[in-house]
Coordinates of C-alpha atoms in Angstrom, one line a residue:
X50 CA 172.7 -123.2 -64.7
X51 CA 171.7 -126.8 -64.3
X52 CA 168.6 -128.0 -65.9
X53 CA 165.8 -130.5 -64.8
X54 CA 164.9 -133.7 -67.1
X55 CA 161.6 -131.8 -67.4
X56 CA 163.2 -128.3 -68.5
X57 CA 165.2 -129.6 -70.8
X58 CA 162.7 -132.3 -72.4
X59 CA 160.6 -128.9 -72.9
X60 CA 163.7 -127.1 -74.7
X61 CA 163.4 -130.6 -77.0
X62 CA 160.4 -129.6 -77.9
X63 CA 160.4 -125.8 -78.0
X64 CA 163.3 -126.1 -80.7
X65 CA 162.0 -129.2 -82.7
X66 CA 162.0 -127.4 -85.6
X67 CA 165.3 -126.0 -85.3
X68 CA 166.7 -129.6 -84.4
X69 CA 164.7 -130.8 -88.1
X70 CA 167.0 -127.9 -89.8
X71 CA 169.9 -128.4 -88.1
X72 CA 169.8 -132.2 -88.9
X73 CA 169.6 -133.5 -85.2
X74 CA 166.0 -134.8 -86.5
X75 CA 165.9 -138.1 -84.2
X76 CA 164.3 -138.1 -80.6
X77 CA 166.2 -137.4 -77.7
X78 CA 164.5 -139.8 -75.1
X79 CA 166.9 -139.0 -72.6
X80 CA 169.0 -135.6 -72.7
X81 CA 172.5 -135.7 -73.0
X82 CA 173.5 -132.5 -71.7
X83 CA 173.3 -130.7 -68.6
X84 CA 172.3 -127.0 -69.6
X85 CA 170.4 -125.1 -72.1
X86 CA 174.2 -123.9 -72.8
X87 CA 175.1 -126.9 -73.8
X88 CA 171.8 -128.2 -76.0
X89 CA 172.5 -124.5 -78.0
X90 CA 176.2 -125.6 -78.8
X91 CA 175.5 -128.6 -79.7
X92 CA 172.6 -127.5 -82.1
X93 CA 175.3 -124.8 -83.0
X94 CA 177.9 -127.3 -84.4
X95 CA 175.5 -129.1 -86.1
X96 CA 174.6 -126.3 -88.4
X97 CA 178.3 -125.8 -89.0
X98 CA 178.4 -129.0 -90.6
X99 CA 175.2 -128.9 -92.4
X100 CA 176.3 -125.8 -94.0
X101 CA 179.9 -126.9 -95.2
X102 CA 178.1 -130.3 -96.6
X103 CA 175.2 -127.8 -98.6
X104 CA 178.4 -125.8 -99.6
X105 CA 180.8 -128.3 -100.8
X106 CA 177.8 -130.0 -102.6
X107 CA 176.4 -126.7 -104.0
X108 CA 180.4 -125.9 -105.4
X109 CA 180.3 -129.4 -107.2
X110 CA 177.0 -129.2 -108.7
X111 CA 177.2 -125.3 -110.0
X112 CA 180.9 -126.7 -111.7
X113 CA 179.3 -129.7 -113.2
X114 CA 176.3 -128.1 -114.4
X115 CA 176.3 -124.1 -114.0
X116 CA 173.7 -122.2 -112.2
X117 CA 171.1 -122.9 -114.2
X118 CA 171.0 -126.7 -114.6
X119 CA 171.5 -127.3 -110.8
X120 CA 168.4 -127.1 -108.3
X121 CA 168.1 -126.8 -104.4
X122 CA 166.7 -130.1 -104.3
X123 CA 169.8 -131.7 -105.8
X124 CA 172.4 -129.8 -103.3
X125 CA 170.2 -131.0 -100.5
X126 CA 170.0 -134.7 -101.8
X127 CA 174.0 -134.6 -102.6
X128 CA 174.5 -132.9 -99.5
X129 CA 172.9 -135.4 -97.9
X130 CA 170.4 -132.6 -95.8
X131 CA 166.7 -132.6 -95.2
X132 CA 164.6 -131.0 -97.2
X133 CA 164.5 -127.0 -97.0
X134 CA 168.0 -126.5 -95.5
X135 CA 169.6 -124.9 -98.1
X136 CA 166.2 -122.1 -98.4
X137 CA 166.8 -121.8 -94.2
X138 CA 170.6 -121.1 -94.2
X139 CA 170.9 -119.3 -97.7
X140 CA 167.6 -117.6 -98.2
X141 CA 167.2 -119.1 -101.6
X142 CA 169.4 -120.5 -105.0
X143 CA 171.4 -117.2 -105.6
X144 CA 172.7 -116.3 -102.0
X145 CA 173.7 -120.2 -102.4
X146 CA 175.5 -119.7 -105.3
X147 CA 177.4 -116.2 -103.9
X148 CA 178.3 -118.2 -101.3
X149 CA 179.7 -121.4 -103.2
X150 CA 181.9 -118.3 -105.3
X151 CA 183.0 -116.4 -101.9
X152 CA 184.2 -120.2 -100.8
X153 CA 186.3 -121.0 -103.6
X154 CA 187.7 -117.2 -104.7
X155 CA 188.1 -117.3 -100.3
X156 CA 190.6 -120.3 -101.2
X157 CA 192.6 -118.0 -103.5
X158 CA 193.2 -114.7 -101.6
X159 CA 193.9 -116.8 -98.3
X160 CA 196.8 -118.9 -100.7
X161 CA 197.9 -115.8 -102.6
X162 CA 198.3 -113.8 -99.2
X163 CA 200.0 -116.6 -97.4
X164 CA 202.3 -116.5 -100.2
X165 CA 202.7 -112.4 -100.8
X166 CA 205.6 -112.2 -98.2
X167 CA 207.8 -115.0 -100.2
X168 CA 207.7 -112.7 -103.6
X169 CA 207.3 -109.1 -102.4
X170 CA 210.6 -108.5 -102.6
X171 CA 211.7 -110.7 -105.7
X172 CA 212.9 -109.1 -108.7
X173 CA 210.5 -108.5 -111.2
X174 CA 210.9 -111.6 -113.0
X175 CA 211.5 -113.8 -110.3
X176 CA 208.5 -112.5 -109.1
X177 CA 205.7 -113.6 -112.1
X178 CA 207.6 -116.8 -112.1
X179 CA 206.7 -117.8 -108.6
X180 CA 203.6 -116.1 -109.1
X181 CA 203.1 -118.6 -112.3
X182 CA 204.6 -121.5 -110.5
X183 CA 202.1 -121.0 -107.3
X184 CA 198.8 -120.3 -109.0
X185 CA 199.3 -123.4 -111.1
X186 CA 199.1 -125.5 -108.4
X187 CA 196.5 -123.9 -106.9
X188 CA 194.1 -125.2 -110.4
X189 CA 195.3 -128.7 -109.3
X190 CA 194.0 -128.1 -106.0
X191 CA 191.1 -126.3 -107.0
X192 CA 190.1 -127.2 -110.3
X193 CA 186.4 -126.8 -109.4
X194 CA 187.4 -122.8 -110.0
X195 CA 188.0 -123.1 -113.4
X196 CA 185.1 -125.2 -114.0
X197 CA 182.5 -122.3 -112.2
X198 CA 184.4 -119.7 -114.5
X199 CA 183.6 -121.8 -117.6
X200 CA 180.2 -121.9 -117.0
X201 CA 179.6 -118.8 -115.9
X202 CA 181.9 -116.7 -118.8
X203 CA 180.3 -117.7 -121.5
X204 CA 177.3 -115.8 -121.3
X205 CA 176.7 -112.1 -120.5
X206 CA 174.5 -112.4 -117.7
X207 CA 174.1 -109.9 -114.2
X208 CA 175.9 -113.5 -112.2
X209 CA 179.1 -112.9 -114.5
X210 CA 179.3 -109.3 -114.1
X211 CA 178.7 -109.8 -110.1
X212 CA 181.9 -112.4 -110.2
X213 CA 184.4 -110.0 -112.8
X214 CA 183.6 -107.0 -110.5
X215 CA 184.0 -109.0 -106.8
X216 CA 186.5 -111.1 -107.7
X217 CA 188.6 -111.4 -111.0
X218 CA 188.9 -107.5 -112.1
X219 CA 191.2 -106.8 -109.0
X220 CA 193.1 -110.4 -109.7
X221 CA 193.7 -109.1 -113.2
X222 CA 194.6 -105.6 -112.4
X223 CA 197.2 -107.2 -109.6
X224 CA 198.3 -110.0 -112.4
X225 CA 199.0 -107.3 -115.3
X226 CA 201.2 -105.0 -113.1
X227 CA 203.0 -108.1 -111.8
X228 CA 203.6 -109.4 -115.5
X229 CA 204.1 -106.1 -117.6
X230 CA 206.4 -104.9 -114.7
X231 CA 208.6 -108.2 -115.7
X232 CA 208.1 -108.7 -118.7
X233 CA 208.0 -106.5 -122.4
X234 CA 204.8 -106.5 -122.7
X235 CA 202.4 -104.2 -124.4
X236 CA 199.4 -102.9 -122.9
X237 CA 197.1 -105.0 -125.8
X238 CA 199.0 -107.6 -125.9
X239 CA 198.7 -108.5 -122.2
X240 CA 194.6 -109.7 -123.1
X241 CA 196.3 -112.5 -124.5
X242 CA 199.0 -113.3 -122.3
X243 CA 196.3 -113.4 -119.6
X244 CA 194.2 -116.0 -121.1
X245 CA 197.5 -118.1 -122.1
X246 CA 198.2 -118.2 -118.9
X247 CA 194.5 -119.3 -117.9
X248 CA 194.2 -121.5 -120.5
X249 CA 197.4 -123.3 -120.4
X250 CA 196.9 -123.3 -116.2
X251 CA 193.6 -125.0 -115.9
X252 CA 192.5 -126.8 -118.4
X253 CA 194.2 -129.8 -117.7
X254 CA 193.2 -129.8 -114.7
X255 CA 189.4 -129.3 -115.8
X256 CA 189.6 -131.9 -118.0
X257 CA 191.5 -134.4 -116.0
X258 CA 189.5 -137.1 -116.9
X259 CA 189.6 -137.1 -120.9
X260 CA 193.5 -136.2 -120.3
X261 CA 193.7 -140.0 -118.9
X262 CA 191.9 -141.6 -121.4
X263 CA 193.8 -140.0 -123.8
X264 CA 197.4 -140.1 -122.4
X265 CA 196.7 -142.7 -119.6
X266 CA 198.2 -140.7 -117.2
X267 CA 196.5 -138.5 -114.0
X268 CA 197.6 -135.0 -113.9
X269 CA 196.9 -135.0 -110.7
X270 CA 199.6 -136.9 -109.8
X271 CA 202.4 -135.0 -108.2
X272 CA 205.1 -135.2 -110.4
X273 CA 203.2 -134.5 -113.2
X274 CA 202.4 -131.5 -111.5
X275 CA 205.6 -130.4 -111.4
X276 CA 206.5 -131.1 -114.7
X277 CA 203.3 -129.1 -115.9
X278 CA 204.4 -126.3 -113.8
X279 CA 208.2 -126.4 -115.3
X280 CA 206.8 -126.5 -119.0
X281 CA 203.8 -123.3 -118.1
X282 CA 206.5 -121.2 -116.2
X283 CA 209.4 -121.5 -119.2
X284 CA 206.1 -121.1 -121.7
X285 CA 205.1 -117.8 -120.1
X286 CA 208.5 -116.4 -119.5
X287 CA 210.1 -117.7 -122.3
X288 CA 208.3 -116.9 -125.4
X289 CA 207.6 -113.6 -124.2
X290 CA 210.5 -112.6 -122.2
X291 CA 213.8 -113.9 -123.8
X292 CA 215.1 -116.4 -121.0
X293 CA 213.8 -119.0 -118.6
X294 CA 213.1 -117.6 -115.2
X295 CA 215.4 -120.2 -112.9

């Protein structure tokens, strides 16, 4: 379906607006494409983009500051987006934010299921160990998770009952049968087993850069990585279990 110059300059200017939210806000004095096909595609890929830029900015921004301190105008100027993208892909500041949490918790079920054939059939204990080992690096990745939980579980509000029920209840049902199926421990004790392991698998990670003023090293170096995972894996096990997990 090959297009006229005129046709096409009158697609220009049927979708202006469109082209303004999909970023493509310069004038096309001379088409580039051939069909309508191709003008749709290309507006297409361009709202790909501007979405991951409005998402990756709205994940830093709700991390740094929680939900409350951050505003639409600062994704879009962060993201680098004209103005009233984020309100014409996400409806508005809390379908932004659901989808910011459905990136980064996305992250986590895509590397705990890429990893589920490599320990369903460990023992027990071999099993939490990798489990342990795996999901501490995943925080070095991904420490922007930790720092969204943080903000967000401090307070008893509808946004942290939305994240425990769609994402962290089932990861902490899966966690406790994993680690009291390994491990002797009680039913009320595993509360605090589960926030040692938090605790002693993000924060470092979270606070990477008071870490390196005060031990003038980056924990995001690899083999400091490693070492961190060593020490959190013999912690876990150890302390609780009797042996080190090899």
């Amino acid at each position: 379906n090959r297009v006229t110059y005129r046709e096409a300059e009158d697609q220009i200017r049927h979708y202006a607006p469109a082209r303004y939210l999909c970023g493509l806000s310069e004038i096309l004095e001379t088409p580039d494409f051939t069909t309508i096909h191709d003008f749709v595609s290309l507006m297409q890929e361009r709202a790909e983009i501007t979405i991951e830029k409005i998402r990756v900015a709205a994940i830093r921004l709700f991390a740094e500051r929680g939900y409350d301190g951050t505003s639409i105008r600062e994704v879009e100027n962060v993201a680098g987006v004209n103005r009233g993208l984020v309100n014409y892909h996400f409806d508005n500041k809390e379908a932004l934010w659901k989808a910011a949490l459905d990136q980064v918790f996305g992250l986590l079920e895509t590397h705990t299921k890429d990893r589920a054939e490599l320990y369903r059939d460990l023992p027990p204990k071999e099993r939490i160990a990798y489990v342990i080992r795996s999901q501490v690096r995943f925080n070095a990745a991904h420490p922007e998770l930790n720092q969204l939980m943080m903000q967000e579980a401090k307070s008893d509000t509808p946004r942290l009952h939305y994240i425990v029920d769609t994402y962290v209840r089932p990861i902490m049902e899966w966690l406790q049968h994993t680690a009291m199926e390994a491990l002797p421990i009680e039913q009320d004790e595993f509360l605090y087993w589960y926030y040692m392991f938090l605790g002693s698998s993000t924060t470092v990670y979270s606070m990477a850069p008071e870490s390196k003023l005060l031990f003038g090293v980056d924990v995001m170096e690899e083999k400091m990585i490693d070492r961190h995972v060593a020490l959190i894996t013999e912690f876990l096990l150890t302390r609780i279990g009797g042996d080190t997990a090899k």
